[in-house]
Amino acid sequence: MSVNQKVLIIGFVWPEPNSSAAGGRMVQLISIFKQQGFEVTFASPAMDSDYMIDLNSLGISKKSITLNCSSFDVFVKELNPTIVLFDRFMMEEQFGWRVAENCPDALRLLDTEDLHCLRLARQKAFKENRPFSTDDLLVEDVAKREIASILRCDVSLMIAEYEMELLQSVFKIDIDLLYYLPLLLEPITVSTIQNLPSFEERNNFVFIGNFLHEPNWNAVQYLKETIWPLVRKQMPEAVLHIYGAYPSQKVLQLHQPKQGFYIMGRADSAQEVVQNGRVMLAPLRFGAGIKGKLLEAMQCGTPSVTTSIGAESMCGDLPWNGFIADDPQIFAYKAVELYQDKTIWLKAQENGFEIMEKLYLKSVFENDFVQHILKIQTHLKQYRLNNFMGTLLQHHTLTSTKYMSRWIEEKNK
């Protein structure tokens, strides 16, 4: 396709790669488009933040947009993008119908990040102290919105294979509408591995995660109340450093140096704090998607102990970069074993390098992804005819959301 490709990304927030895996993911997608020579504009209704990436320095146009305002229609018509990427389903809900109306020929991509409905349904089941069932998804309100959004888009980017399977088995989504694109990594070189701190040079347990993300906050509470006392029973001198962006007062109150439990707040360099830790602890009890913190631990050569939810969709058939345990006693026991036994630790580290090499190399996915979207663009009309449910939802959304939005706009005047 010789068309000069213009990509418009509509962001839920401005990308903060140092604050969350979602921010890192967005920067990866931008870099794929830039490497292809595509012209990229990033627009968001969010407020600027102190930690957002400098988009202009990456050669990307930055545009602030307003919800429920026809100024967006003027902007998007003038820009006339060939590809529009919605960052999470909420942005597609807000702006998808405007894109469809003003730029009907633009390919509409949805980056799901993780399945929000899966994360929320698991969270509800957890809070209600009962096992999660896939039937929970069918009664989850967010699922109705998220699935509608997936159907209205031409392609939805998925980072977890388990979620692709769920969408097909539970919601009967056509596989043609889904595309597997995990978090992407550069190959880890021998010299990088050699330059990582050794077993002896590292100390302390570490946890890292954005505190605005409920699974992270819950994991820290679980560490504090249940797991850490079990670790300290076996290792009275053990120290755990908890890092994360946006810690609230609730989080800061957990800081108890006498128990070796340190709330460190935002890390200036996530990579630095993770690679200086000897073992990462991530006892996630609900959540979805691929866990950026666990992939980062592998990159830093830091073995981890996590739960089956934490490791879900992350290592295929390969052995984990440490241990997977859902029982708190076993979790604590394995954490101490991994911390104290160099042989086990080195093997776990090696497993992490193998997982990265076999499942996450950017070079394996990048070109296929670009070819896939270019191919769809060449027969977009026929492709959309095959997705009748999507067309149906687009029709009704255009009508209902459009008039609701117009009403809000009038009201705001």
PDB file of N, CA and C in Angstrom, residues 256-338:
ATOM      1  N   GLN A 256       6.681   0.125  57.750  1.00  0.00           N
ATOM      2  CA  GLN A 256       7.080  -0.282  59.101  1.00  0.00           C
ATOM      3  C   GLN A 256       8.491  -0.880  59.099  1.00  0.00           C
ATOM      4  N   PRO A 257       9.496  -0.006  59.166  1.00  0.00           N
ATOM      5  CA  PRO A 257      10.895  -0.465  59.098  1.00  0.00           C
ATOM      6  C   PRO A 257      11.230  -1.522  60.145  1.00  0.00           C
ATOM      7  N   LYS A 258      10.600  -1.453  61.330  1.00  0.00           N
ATOM      8  CA  LYS A 258      10.909  -2.454  62.371  1.00  0.00           C
ATOM      9  C   LYS A 258      10.567  -3.861  61.914  1.00  0.00           C
ATOM     10  N   GLN A 259       9.600  -3.952  60.992  1.00  0.00           N
ATOM     11  CA  GLN A 259       9.237  -5.276  60.464  1.00  0.00           C
ATOM     12  C   GLN A 259       9.906  -5.533  59.106  1.00  0.00           C
ATOM     13  N   GLY A 260      10.830  -4.658  58.735  1.00  0.00           N
ATOM     14  CA  GLY A 260      11.524  -4.824  57.451  1.00  0.00           C
ATOM     15  C   GLY A 260      10.632  -4.521  56.263  1.00  0.00           C
ATOM     16  N   PHE A 261       9.545  -3.763  56.487  1.00  0.00           N
ATOM     17  CA  PHE A 261       8.556  -3.483  55.445  1.00  0.00           C
ATOM     18  C   PHE A 261       8.633  -1.996  55.084  1.00  0.00           C
ATOM     19  N   TYR A 262       9.245  -1.698  53.946  1.00  0.00           N
ATOM     20  CA  TYR A 262       9.526  -0.306  53.574  1.00  0.00           C
ATOM     21  C   TYR A 262       8.688   0.140  52.372  1.00  0.00           C
ATOM     22  N   ILE A 263       7.899   1.203  52.546  1.00  0.00           N
ATOM     23  CA  ILE A 263       7.184   1.793  51.411  1.00  0.00           C
ATOM     24  C   ILE A 263       8.092   2.883  50.840  1.00  0.00           C
ATOM     25  N   MET A 264       8.596   2.655  49.637  1.00  0.00           N
ATOM     26  CA  MET A 264       9.614   3.539  49.054  1.00  0.00           C
ATOM     27  C   MET A 264       9.039   4.592  48.107  1.00  0.00           C
ATOM     28  N   GLY A 265       7.759   4.446  47.708  1.00  0.00           N
ATOM     29  CA  GLY A 265       7.155   5.405  46.768  1.00  0.00           C
ATOM     30  C   GLY A 265       7.638   5.188  45.342  1.00  0.00           C
ATOM     31  N   ARG A 266       7.543   6.234  44.554  1.00  0.00           N
ATOM     32  CA  ARG A 266       7.913   6.141  43.126  1.00  0.00           C
ATOM     33  C   ARG A 266       9.414   5.879  42.966  1.00  0.00           C
ATOM     34  N   ALA A 267       9.738   4.981  42.047  1.00  0.00           N
ATOM     35  CA  ALA A 267      11.159   4.705  41.759  1.00  0.00           C
ATOM     36  C   ALA A 267      11.619   5.624  40.633  1.00  0.00           C
ATOM     37  N   ASP A 268      12.767   6.273  40.822  1.00  0.00           N
ATOM     38  CA  ASP A 268      13.304   7.109  39.730  1.00  0.00           C
ATOM     39  C   ASP A 268      13.610   6.236  38.525  1.00  0.00           C
ATOM     40  N   SER A 269      14.155   5.055  38.792  1.00  0.00           N
ATOM     41  CA  SER A 269      14.413   4.093  37.716  1.00  0.00           C
ATOM     42  C   SER A 269      13.925   2.728  38.174  1.00  0.00           C
ATOM     43  N   ALA A 270      12.826   2.278  37.563  1.00  0.00           N
ATOM     44  CA  ALA A 270      12.260   0.974  37.930  1.00  0.00           C
ATOM     45  C   ALA A 270      13.305  -0.125  37.699  1.00  0.00           C
ATOM     46  N   GLN A 271      14.008  -0.003  36.578  1.00  0.00           N
ATOM     47  CA  GLN A 271      15.004  -1.019  36.228  1.00  0.00           C
ATOM     48  C   GLN A 271      16.074  -1.137  37.315  1.00  0.00           C
ATOM     49  N   GLU A 272      16.529  -0.018  37.792  1.00  0.00           N
ATOM     50  CA  GLU A 272      17.591  -0.008  38.809  1.00  0.00           C
ATOM     51  C   GLU A 272      17.140  -0.697  40.097  1.00  0.00           C
ATOM     52  N   VAL A 273      15.922  -0.345  40.584  1.00  0.00           N
ATOM     53  CA  VAL A 273      15.500  -0.934  41.860  1.00  0.00           C
ATOM     54  C   VAL A 273      15.192  -2.419  41.714  1.00  0.00           C
ATOM     55  N   VAL A 274      14.675  -2.818  40.535  1.00  0.00           N
ATOM     56  CA  VAL A 274      14.347  -4.240  40.339  1.00  0.00           C
ATOM     57  C   VAL A 274      15.630  -5.066  40.212  1.00  0.00           C
ATOM     58  N   GLN A 275      16.628  -4.528  39.503  1.00  0.00           N
ATOM     59  CA  GLN A 275      17.839  -5.362  39.328  1.00  0.00           C
ATOM     60  C   GLN A 275      18.760  -5.362  40.547  1.00  0.00           C
ATOM     61  N   ASN A 276      18.505  -4.470  41.486  1.00  0.00           N
ATOM     62  CA  ASN A 276      19.271  -4.527  42.736  1.00  0.00           C
ATOM     63  C   ASN A 276      18.599  -5.419  43.775  1.00  0.00           C
ATOM     64  N   GLY A 277      17.326  -5.734  43.553  1.00  0.00           N
ATOM     65  CA  GLY A 277      16.630  -6.669  44.442  1.00  0.00           C
ATOM     66  C   GLY A 277      17.024  -8.093  44.098  1.00  0.00           C
ATOM     67  N   ARG A 278      16.966  -8.984  45.076  1.00  0.00           N
ATOM     68  CA  ARG A 278      17.340 -10.375  44.783  1.00  0.00           C
ATOM     69  C   ARG A 278      16.135 -11.189  44.319  1.00  0.00           C
ATOM     70  N   VAL A 279      14.969 -10.898  44.899  1.00  0.00           N
ATOM     71  CA  VAL A 279      13.752 -11.641  44.525  1.00  0.00           C
ATOM     72  C   VAL A 279      12.568 -10.675  44.482  1.00  0.00           C
ATOM     73  N   MET A 280      11.792 -10.762  43.397  1.00  0.00           N
ATOM     74  CA  MET A 280      10.560  -9.971  43.300  1.00  0.00           C
ATOM     75  C   MET A 280       9.398 -10.795  43.854  1.00  0.00           C
ATOM     76  N   LEU A 281       8.571 -10.159  44.679  1.00  0.00           N
ATOM     77  CA  LEU A 281       7.359 -10.816  45.196  1.00  0.00           C
ATOM     78  C   LEU A 281       6.139 -10.149  44.562  1.00  0.00           C
ATOM     79  N   ALA A 282       5.244 -10.943  43.975  1.00  0.00           N
ATOM     80  CA  ALA A 282       4.041 -10.378  43.346  1.00  0.00           C
ATOM     81  C   ALA A 282       2.832 -11.281  43.596  1.00  0.00           C
ATOM     82  N   PRO A 283       2.296 -11.262  44.832  1.00  0.00           N
ATOM     83  CA  PRO A 283       1.170 -12.143  45.160  1.00  0.00           C
ATOM     84  C   PRO A 283      -0.178 -11.568  44.706  1.00  0.00           C
ATOM     85  N   LEU A 284      -0.378 -11.510  43.369  1.00  0.00           N
ATOM     86  CA  LEU A 284      -1.602 -10.920  42.817  1.00  0.00           C
ATOM     87  C   LEU A 284      -2.769 -11.893  42.966  1.00  0.00           C
ATOM     88  N   ARG A 285      -3.881 -11.394  43.502  1.00  0.00           N
ATOM     89  CA  ARG A 285      -5.028 -12.280  43.743  1.00  0.00           C
ATOM     90  C   ARG A 285      -6.146 -12.091  42.732  1.00  0.00           C
ATOM     91  N   PHE A 286      -6.088 -11.028  41.973  1.00  0.00           N
ATOM     92  CA  PHE A 286      -6.994 -10.860  40.834  1.00  0.00           C
ATOM     93  C   PHE A 286      -6.282  -9.950  39.847  1.00  0.00           C
ATOM     94  N   GLY A 287      -6.817  -9.855  38.642  1.00  0.00           N
ATOM     95  CA  GLY A 287      -6.159  -9.055  37.614  1.00  0.00           C
ATOM     96  C   GLY A 287      -6.338  -9.719  36.265  1.00  0.00           C
ATOM     97  N   ALA A 288      -5.680  -9.164  35.250  1.00  0.00           N
ATOM     98  CA  ALA A 288      -5.778  -9.705  33.891  1.00  0.00           C
ATOM     99  C   ALA A 288      -4.566  -9.226  33.110  1.00  0.00           C
ATOM    100  N   GLY A 289      -4.424  -9.721  31.890  1.00  0.00           N
ATOM    101  CA  GLY A 289      -3.330  -9.270  31.033  1.00  0.00           C
ATOM    102  C   GLY A 289      -1.979  -9.828  31.437  1.00  0.00           C
ATOM    103  N   ILE A 290      -0.947  -9.284  30.791  1.00  0.00           N
ATOM    104  CA  ILE A 290       0.438  -9.664  31.114  1.00  0.00           C
ATOM    105  C   ILE A 290       0.937  -8.671  32.163  1.00  0.00           C
ATOM    106  N   LYS A 291       1.652  -9.172  33.156  1.00  0.00           N
ATOM    107  CA  LYS A 291       2.115  -8.294  34.238  1.00  0.00           C
ATOM    108  C   LYS A 291       3.478  -7.697  33.886  1.00  0.00           C
ATOM    109  N   GLY A 292       3.475  -6.401  33.625  1.00  0.00           N
ATOM    110  CA  GLY A 292       4.710  -5.715  33.228  1.00  0.00           C
ATOM    111  C   GLY A 292       5.821  -5.860  34.248  1.00  0.00           C
ATOM    112  N   LYS A 293       5.438  -5.862  35.542  1.00  0.00           N
ATOM    113  CA  LYS A 293       6.461  -5.954  36.601  1.00  0.00           C
ATOM    114  C   LYS A 293       7.210  -7.283  36.526  1.00  0.00           C
ATOM    115  N   LEU A 294       6.498  -8.358  36.146  1.00  0.00           N
ATOM    116  CA  LEU A 294       7.133  -9.687  36.114  1.00  0.00           C
ATOM    117  C   LEU A 294       8.023  -9.827  34.880  1.00  0.00           C
ATOM    118  N   LEU A 295       7.616  -9.174  33.782  1.00  0.00           N
ATOM    119  CA  LEU A 295       8.456  -9.179  32.586  1.00  0.00           C
ATOM    120  C   LEU A 295       9.710  -8.336  32.843  1.00  0.00           C
ATOM    121  N   GLU A 296       9.511  -7.222  33.535  1.00  0.00           N
ATOM    122  CA  GLU A 296      10.651  -6.359  33.882  1.00  0.00           C
ATOM    123  C   GLU A 296      11.633  -7.106  34.792  1.00  0.00           C
ATOM    124  N   ALA A 297      11.090  -7.898  35.722  1.00  0.00           N
ATOM    125  CA  ALA A 297      11.954  -8.689  36.603  1.00  0.00           C
ATOM    126  C   ALA A 297      12.831  -9.634  35.768  1.00  0.00           C
ATOM    127  N   MET A 298      12.238 -10.269  34.737  1.00  0.00           N
ATOM    128  CA  MET A 298      13.023 -11.168  33.871  1.00  0.00           C
ATOM    129  C   MET A 298      14.132 -10.394  33.167  1.00  0.00           C
ATOM    130  N   GLN A 299      13.791  -9.189  32.665  1.00  0.00           N
ATOM    131  CA  GLN A 299      14.794  -8.364  31.979  1.00  0.00           C
ATOM    132  C   GLN A 299      15.945  -7.996  32.917  1.00  0.00           C
ATOM    133  N   CYS A 300      15.617  -7.818  34.176  1.00  0.00           N
ATOM    134  CA  CYS A 300      16.624  -7.414  35.167  1.00  0.00           C
ATOM    135  C   CYS A 300      17.339  -8.614  35.777  1.00  0.00           C
ATOM    136  N   GLY A 301      16.994  -9.812  35.318  1.00  0.00           N
ATOM    137  CA  GLY A 301      17.606 -11.015  35.870  1.00  0.00           C
ATOM    138  C   GLY A 301      17.194 -11.264  37.307  1.00  0.00           C
ATOM    139  N   THR A 302      16.001 -10.782  37.683  1.00  0.00           N
ATOM    140  CA  THR A 302      15.519 -10.933  39.056  1.00  0.00           C
ATOM    141  C   THR A 302      14.431 -12.004  39.105  1.00  0.00           C
ATOM    142  N   PRO A 303      14.694 -13.160  39.720  1.00  0.00           N
ATOM    143  CA  PRO A 303      13.657 -14.180  39.832  1.00  0.00           C
ATOM    144  C   PRO A 303      12.466 -13.678  40.655  1.00  0.00           C
ATOM    145  N   SER A 304      11.310 -14.307  40.460  1.00  0.00           N
ATOM    146  CA  SER A 304      10.108 -13.838  41.163  1.00  0.00           C
ATOM    147  C   SER A 304       9.300 -14.994  41.729  1.00  0.00           C
ATOM    148  N   VAL A 305       8.514 -14.660  42.741  1.00  0.00           N
ATOM    149  CA  VAL A 305       7.496 -15.590  43.237  1.00  0.00           C
ATOM    150  C   VAL A 305       6.163 -14.877  43.010  1.00  0.00           C
ATOM    151  N   THR A 306       5.253 -15.542  42.314  1.00  0.00           N
ATOM    152  CA  THR A 306       3.956 -14.938  42.026  1.00  0.00           C
ATOM    153  C   THR A 306       2.868 -16.002  42.133  1.00  0.00           C
ATOM    154  N   THR A 307       1.642 -15.593  41.832  1.00  0.00           N
ATOM    155  CA  THR A 307       0.487 -16.504  41.896  1.00  0.00           C
ATOM    156  C   THR A 307       0.151 -16.984  40.485  1.00  0.00           C
ATOM    157  N   SER A 308      -0.814 -17.893  40.373  1.00  0.00           N
ATOM    158  CA  SER A 308      -1.201 -18.351  39.037  1.00  0.00           C
ATOM    159  C   SER A 308      -1.841 -17.213  38.242  1.00  0.00           C
ATOM    160  N   ILE A 309      -2.498 -16.269  38.926  1.00  0.00           N
ATOM    161  CA  ILE A 309      -3.049 -15.092  38.221  1.00  0.00           C
ATOM    162  C   ILE A 309      -1.892 -14.226  37.709  1.00  0.00           C
ATOM    163  N   GLY A 310      -0.858 -14.067  38.536  1.00  0.00           N
ATOM    164  CA  GLY A 310       0.300 -13.261  38.132  1.00  0.00           C
ATOM    165  C   GLY A 310       0.989 -13.819  36.903  1.00  0.00           C
ATOM    166  N   ALA A 311       1.153 -15.137  36.866  1.00  0.00           N
ATOM    167  CA  ALA A 311       1.902 -15.772  35.772  1.00  0.00           C
ATOM    168  C   ALA A 311       1.033 -16.121  34.563  1.00  0.00           C
ATOM    169  N   GLU A 312      -0.265 -15.890  34.670  1.00  0.00           N
ATOM    170  CA  GLU A 312      -1.198 -16.280  33.604  1.00  0.00           C
ATOM    171  C   GLU A 312      -0.780 -15.719  32.238  1.00  0.00           C
ATOM    172  N   SER A 313      -0.777 -16.604  31.234  1.00  0.00           N
ATOM    173  CA  SER A 313      -0.471 -16.230  29.842  1.00  0.00           C
ATOM    174  C   SER A 313       0.950 -15.722  29.632  1.00  0.00           C
ATOM    175  N   MET A 314       1.825 -15.901  30.636  1.00  0.00           N
ATOM    176  CA  MET A 314       3.133 -15.262  30.519  1.00  0.00           C
ATOM    177  C   MET A 314       4.276 -16.167  30.097  1.00  0.00           C
ATOM    178  N   CYS A 315       4.173 -17.473  30.328  1.00  0.00           N
ATOM    179  CA  CYS A 315       5.356 -18.300  30.040  1.00  0.00           C
ATOM    180  C   CYS A 315       5.070 -19.507  29.153  1.00  0.00           C
ATOM    181  N   GLY A 316       3.866 -19.598  28.598  1.00  0.00           N
ATOM    182  CA  GLY A 316       3.555 -20.746  27.732  1.00  0.00           C
ATOM    183  C   GLY A 316       3.806 -22.045  28.464  1.00  0.00           C
ATOM    184  N   ASP A 317       4.570 -22.956  27.827  1.00  0.00           N
ATOM    185  CA  ASP A 317       4.891 -24.251  28.466  1.00  0.00           C
ATOM    186  C   ASP A 317       6.250 -24.206  29.159  1.00  0.00           C
ATOM    187  N   LEU A 318       6.860 -23.038  29.215  1.00  0.00           N
ATOM    188  CA  LEU A 318       8.218 -22.941  29.766  1.00  0.00           C
ATOM    189  C   LEU A 318       8.173 -22.826  31.285  1.00  0.00           C
ATOM    190  N   PRO A 319       9.248 -23.293  31.969  1.00  0.00           N
ATOM    191  CA  PRO A 319       9.278 -23.163  33.430  1.00  0.00           C
ATOM    192  C   PRO A 319       9.379 -21.697  33.845  1.00  0.00           C
ATOM    193  N   TRP A 320       8.724 -21.348  34.953  1.00  0.00           N
ATOM    194  CA  TRP A 320       8.664 -19.967  35.432  1.00  0.00           C
ATOM    195  C   TRP A 320      10.012 -19.456  35.923  1.00  0.00           C
ATOM    196  N   ASN A 321      10.124 -18.142  35.941  1.00  0.00           N
ATOM    197  CA  ASN A 321      11.313 -17.429  36.403  1.00  0.00           C
ATOM    198  C   ASN A 321      11.325 -17.383  37.945  1.00  0.00           C
ATOM    199  N   GLY A 322      11.219 -18.543  38.571  1.00  0.00           N
ATOM    200  CA  GLY A 322      11.127 -18.611  40.037  1.00  0.00           C
ATOM    201  C   GLY A 322      10.050 -19.611  40.419  1.00  0.00           C
ATOM    202  N   PHE A 323       9.044 -19.163  41.185  1.00  0.00           N
ATOM    203  CA  PHE A 323       7.980 -20.076  41.626  1.00  0.00           C
ATOM    204  C   PHE A 323       6.600 -19.447  41.485  1.00  0.00           C
ATOM    205  N   ILE A 324       5.611 -20.323  41.263  1.00  0.00           N
ATOM    206  CA  ILE A 324       4.200 -19.913  41.223  1.00  0.00           C
ATOM    207  C   ILE A 324       3.514 -20.615  42.383  1.00  0.00           C
ATOM    208  N   ALA A 325       2.919 -19.837  43.296  1.00  0.00           N
ATOM    209  CA  ALA A 325       2.264 -20.439  44.473  1.00  0.00           C
ATOM    210  C   ALA A 325       1.055 -19.605  44.879  1.00  0.00           C
ATOM    211  N   ASP A 326      -0.076 -20.254  45.102  1.00  0.00           N
ATOM    212  CA  ASP A 326      -1.291 -19.544  45.520  1.00  0.00           C
ATOM    213  C   ASP A 326      -1.544 -19.644  47.023  1.00  0.00           C
ATOM    214  N   ASP A 327      -0.927 -20.635  47.663  1.00  0.00           N
ATOM    215  CA  ASP A 327      -1.085 -20.789  49.106  1.00  0.00           C
ATOM    216  C   ASP A 327      -0.041 -19.909  49.812  1.00  0.00           C
ATOM    217  N   PRO A 328      -0.458 -19.054  50.771  1.00  0.00           N
ATOM    218  CA  PRO A 328       0.504 -18.118  51.385  1.00  0.00           C
ATOM    219  C   PRO A 328       1.688 -18.783  52.076  1.00  0.00           C
ATOM    220  N   GLN A 329       1.451 -19.954  52.705  1.00  0.00           N
ATOM    221  CA  GLN A 329       2.552 -20.678  53.384  1.00  0.00           C
ATOM    222  C   GLN A 329       3.607 -21.109  52.366  1.00  0.00           C
ATOM    223  N   ILE A 330       3.119 -21.686  51.257  1.00  0.00           N
ATOM    224  CA  ILE A 330       4.043 -22.162  50.212  1.00  0.00           C
ATOM    225  C   ILE A 330       4.740 -20.964  49.563  1.00  0.00           C
ATOM    226  N   PHE A 331       3.960 -19.896  49.341  1.00  0.00           N
ATOM    227  CA  PHE A 331       4.508 -18.674  48.738  1.00  0.00           C
ATOM    228  C   PHE A 331       5.702 -18.170  49.563  1.00  0.00           C
ATOM    229  N   ALA A 332       5.494 -18.061  50.879  1.00  0.00           N
ATOM    230  CA  ALA A 332       6.553 -17.556  51.765  1.00  0.00           C
ATOM    231  C   ALA A 332       7.753 -18.505  51.783  1.00  0.00           C
ATOM    232  N   TYR A 333       7.478 -19.807  51.836  1.00  0.00           N
ATOM    233  CA  TYR A 333       8.544 -20.812  51.866  1.00  0.00           C
ATOM    234  C   TYR A 333       9.405 -20.722  50.598  1.00  0.00           C
ATOM    235  N   LYS A 334       8.725 -20.610  49.448  1.00  0.00           N
ATOM    236  CA  LYS A 334       9.436 -20.551  48.156  1.00  0.00           C
ATOM    237  C   LYS A 334      10.218 -19.239  48.028  1.00  0.00           C
ATOM    238  N   ALA A 335       9.660 -18.155  48.580  1.00  0.00           N
ATOM    239  CA  ALA A 335      10.352 -16.860  48.535  1.00  0.00           C
ATOM    240  C   ALA A 335      11.688 -16.953  49.264  1.00  0.00           C
ATOM    241  N   VAL A 336      11.668 -17.570  50.444  1.00  0.00           N
ATOM    242  CA  VAL A 336      12.888 -17.703  51.248  1.00  0.00           C
ATOM    243  C   VAL A 336      13.884 -18.649  50.556  1.00  0.00           C
ATOM    244  N   GLU A 337      13.375 -19.746  50.029  1.00  0.00           N
ATOM    245  CA  GLU A 337      14.235 -20.719  49.332  1.00  0.00           C
ATOM    246  C   GLU A 337      14.941 -20.058  48.142  1.00  0.00           C
ATOM    247  N   LEU A 338      14.181 -19.299  47.372  1.00  0.00           N
ATOM    248  CA  LEU A 338      14.737 -18.625  46.195  1.00  0.00           C
ATOM    249  C   LEU A 338      15.772 -17.570  46.613  1.00  0.00           C
TER     250      LEU A 338
END
